[in-house]
JSON list of C-alpha atoms in Angstrom, two decimals:
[
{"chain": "T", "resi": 1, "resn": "UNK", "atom": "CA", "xyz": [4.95, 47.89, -14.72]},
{"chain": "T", "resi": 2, "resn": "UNK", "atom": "CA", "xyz": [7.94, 45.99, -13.97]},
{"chain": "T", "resi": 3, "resn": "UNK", "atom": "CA", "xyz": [9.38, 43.78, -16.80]},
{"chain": "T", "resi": 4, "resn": "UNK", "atom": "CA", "xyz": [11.29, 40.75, -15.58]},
{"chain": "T", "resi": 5, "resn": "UNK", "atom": "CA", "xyz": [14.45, 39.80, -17.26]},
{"chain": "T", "resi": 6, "resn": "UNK", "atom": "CA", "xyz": [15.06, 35.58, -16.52]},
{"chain": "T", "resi": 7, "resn": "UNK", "atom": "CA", "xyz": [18.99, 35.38, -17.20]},
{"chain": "T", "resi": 8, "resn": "UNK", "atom": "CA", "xyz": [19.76, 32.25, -18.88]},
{"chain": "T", "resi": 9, "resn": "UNK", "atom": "CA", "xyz": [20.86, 29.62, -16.30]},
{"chain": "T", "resi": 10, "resn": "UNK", "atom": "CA", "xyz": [24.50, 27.90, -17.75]},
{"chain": "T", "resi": 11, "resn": "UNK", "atom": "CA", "xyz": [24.57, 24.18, -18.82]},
{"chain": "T", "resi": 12, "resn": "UNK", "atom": "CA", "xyz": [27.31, 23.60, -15.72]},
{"chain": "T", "resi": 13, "resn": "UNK", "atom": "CA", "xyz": [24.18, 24.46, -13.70]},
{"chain": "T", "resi": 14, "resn": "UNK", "atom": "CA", "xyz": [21.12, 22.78, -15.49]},
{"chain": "T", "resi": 15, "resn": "UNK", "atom": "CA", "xyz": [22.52, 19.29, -15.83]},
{"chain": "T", "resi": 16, "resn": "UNK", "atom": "CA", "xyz": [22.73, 18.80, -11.99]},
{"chain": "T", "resi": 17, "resn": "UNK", "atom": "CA", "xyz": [19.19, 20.29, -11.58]},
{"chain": "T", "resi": 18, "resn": "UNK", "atom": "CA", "xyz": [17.65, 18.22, -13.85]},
{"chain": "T", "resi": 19, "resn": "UNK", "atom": "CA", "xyz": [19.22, 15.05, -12.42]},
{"chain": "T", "resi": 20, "resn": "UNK", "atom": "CA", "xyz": [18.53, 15.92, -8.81]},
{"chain": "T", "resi": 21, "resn": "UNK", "atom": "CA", "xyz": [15.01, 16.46, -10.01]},
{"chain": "T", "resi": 22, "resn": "UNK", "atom": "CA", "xyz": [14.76, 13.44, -11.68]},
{"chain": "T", "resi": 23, "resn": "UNK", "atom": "CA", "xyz": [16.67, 11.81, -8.21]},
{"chain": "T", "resi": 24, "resn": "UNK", "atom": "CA", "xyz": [13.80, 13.38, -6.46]},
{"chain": "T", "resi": 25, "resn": "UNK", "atom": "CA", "xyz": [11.00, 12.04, -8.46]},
{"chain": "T", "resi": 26, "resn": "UNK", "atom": "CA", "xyz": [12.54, 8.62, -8.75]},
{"chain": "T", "resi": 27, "resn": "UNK", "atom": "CA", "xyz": [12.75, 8.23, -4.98]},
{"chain": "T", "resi": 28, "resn": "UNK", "atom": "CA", "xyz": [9.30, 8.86, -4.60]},
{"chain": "T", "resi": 29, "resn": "UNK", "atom": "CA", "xyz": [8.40, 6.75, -7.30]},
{"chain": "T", "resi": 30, "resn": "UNK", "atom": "CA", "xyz": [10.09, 3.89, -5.40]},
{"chain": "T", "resi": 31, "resn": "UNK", "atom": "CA", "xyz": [8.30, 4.87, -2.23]},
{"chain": "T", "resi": 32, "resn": "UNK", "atom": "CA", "xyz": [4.76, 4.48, -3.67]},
{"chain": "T", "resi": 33, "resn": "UNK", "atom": "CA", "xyz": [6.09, 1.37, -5.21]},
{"chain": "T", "resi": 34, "resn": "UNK", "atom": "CA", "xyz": [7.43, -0.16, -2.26]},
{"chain": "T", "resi": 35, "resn": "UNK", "atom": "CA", "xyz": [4.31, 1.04, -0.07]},
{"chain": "T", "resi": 36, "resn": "UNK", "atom": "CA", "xyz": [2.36, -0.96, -3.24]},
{"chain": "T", "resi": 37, "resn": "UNK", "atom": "CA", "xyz": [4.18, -4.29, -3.03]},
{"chain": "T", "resi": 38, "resn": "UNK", "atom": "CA", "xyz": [3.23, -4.09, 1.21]},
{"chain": "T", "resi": 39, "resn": "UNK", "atom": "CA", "xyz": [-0.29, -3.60, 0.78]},
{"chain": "T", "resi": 40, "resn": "UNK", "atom": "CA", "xyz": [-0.42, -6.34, -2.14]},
{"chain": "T", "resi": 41, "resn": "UNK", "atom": "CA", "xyz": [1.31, -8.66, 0.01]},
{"chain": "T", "resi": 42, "resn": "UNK", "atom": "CA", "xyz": [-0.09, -8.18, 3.02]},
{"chain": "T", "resi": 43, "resn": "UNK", "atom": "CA", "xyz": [-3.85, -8.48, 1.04]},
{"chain": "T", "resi": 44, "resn": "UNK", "atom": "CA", "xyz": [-2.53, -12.06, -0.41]},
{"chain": "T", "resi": 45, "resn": "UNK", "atom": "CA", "xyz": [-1.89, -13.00, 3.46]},
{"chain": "T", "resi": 46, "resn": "UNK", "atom": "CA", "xyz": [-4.84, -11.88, 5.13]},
{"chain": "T", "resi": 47, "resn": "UNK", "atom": "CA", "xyz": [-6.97, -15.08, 3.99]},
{"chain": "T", "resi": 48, "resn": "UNK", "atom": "CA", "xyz": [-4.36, -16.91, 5.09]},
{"chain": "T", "resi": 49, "resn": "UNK", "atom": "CA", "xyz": [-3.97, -15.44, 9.05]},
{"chain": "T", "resi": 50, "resn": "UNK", "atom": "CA", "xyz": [-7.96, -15.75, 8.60]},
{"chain": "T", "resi": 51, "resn": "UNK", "atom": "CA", "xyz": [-7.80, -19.08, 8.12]},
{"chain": "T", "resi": 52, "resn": "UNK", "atom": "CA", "xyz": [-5.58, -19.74, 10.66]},
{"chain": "T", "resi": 53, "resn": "UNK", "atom": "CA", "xyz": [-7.24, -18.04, 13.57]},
{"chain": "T", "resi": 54, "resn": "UNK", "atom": "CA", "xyz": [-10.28, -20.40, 12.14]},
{"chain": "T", "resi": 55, "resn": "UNK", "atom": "CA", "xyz": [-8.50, -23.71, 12.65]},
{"chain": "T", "resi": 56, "resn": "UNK", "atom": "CA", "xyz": [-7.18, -22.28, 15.93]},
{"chain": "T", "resi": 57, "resn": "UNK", "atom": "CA", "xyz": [-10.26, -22.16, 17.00]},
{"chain": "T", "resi": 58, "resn": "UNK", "atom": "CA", "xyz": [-11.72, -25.29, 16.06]},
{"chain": "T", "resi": 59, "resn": "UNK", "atom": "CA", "xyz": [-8.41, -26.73, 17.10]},
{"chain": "T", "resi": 60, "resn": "UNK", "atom": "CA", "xyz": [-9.50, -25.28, 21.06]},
{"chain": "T", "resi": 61, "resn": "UNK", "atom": "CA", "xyz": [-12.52, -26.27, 20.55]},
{"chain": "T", "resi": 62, "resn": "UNK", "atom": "CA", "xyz": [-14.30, -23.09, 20.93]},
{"chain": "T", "resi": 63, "resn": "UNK", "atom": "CA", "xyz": [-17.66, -23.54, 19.09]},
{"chain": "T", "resi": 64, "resn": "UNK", "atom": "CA", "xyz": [-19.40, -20.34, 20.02]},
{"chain": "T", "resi": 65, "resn": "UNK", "atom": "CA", "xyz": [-16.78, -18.25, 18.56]},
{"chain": "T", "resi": 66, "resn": "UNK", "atom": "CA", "xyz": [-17.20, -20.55, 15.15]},
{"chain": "T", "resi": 67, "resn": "UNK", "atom": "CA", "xyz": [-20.82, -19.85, 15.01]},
{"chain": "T", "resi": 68, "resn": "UNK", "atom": "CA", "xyz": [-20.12, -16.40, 15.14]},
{"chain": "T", "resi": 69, "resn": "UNK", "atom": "CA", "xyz": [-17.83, -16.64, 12.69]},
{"chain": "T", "resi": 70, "resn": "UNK", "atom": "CA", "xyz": [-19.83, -18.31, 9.96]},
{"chain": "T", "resi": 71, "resn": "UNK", "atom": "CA", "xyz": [-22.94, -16.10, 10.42]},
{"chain": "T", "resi": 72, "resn": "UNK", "atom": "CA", "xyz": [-21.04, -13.21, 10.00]},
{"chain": "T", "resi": 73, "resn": "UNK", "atom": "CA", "xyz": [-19.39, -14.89, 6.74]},
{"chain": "T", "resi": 74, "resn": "UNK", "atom": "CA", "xyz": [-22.99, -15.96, 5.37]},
{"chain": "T", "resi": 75, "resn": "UNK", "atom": "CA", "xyz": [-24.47, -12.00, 6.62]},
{"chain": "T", "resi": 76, "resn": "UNK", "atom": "CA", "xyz": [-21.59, -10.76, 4.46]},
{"chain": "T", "resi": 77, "resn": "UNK", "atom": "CA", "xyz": [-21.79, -12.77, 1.99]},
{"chain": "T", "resi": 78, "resn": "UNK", "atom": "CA", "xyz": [-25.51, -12.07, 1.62]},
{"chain": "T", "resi": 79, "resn": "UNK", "atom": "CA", "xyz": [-25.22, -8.64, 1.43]},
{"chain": "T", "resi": 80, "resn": "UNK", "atom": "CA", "xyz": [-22.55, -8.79, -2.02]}
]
């Protein structure tokens, strides 16, 4: 059986580890944040480019596309 001895790791040493952990976690932290803030914004726009390509459409003119687009809106609107 082999007994393990952990020798106590000096204060000189710990302080930097524990802030470069702490660096570590904070940068991902800021990552999933930042990833967050995309996907919220880019949620609050997509009625908006929706909309858009719908007037561009009616703007041209092309009907057949509208229709499609409005029984697709009612089908998934039925289905909620």
């Amino acid at each position: 059986m082999f007994i393990r001895f952990v020798l106590p790791i000096p204060q000189s040493f710990r302080i930097p580890m524990i802030v470069s952990v702490i660096n570590a976690e904070k940068a991902v932290t800021s990552d999933k944040r930042d990833r967050s803030y995309e996907r919220i914004k880019m949620l609050r726009n997509a009625a908006y480019f929706q909309s858009l390509a719908v007037m561009r459409k009616a703007a041209s003119g092309n009907v057949r596309d509208l229709e499609v687009f409005a029984s697709s809106e009612i089908h998934d609107s039925m289905e909620q």
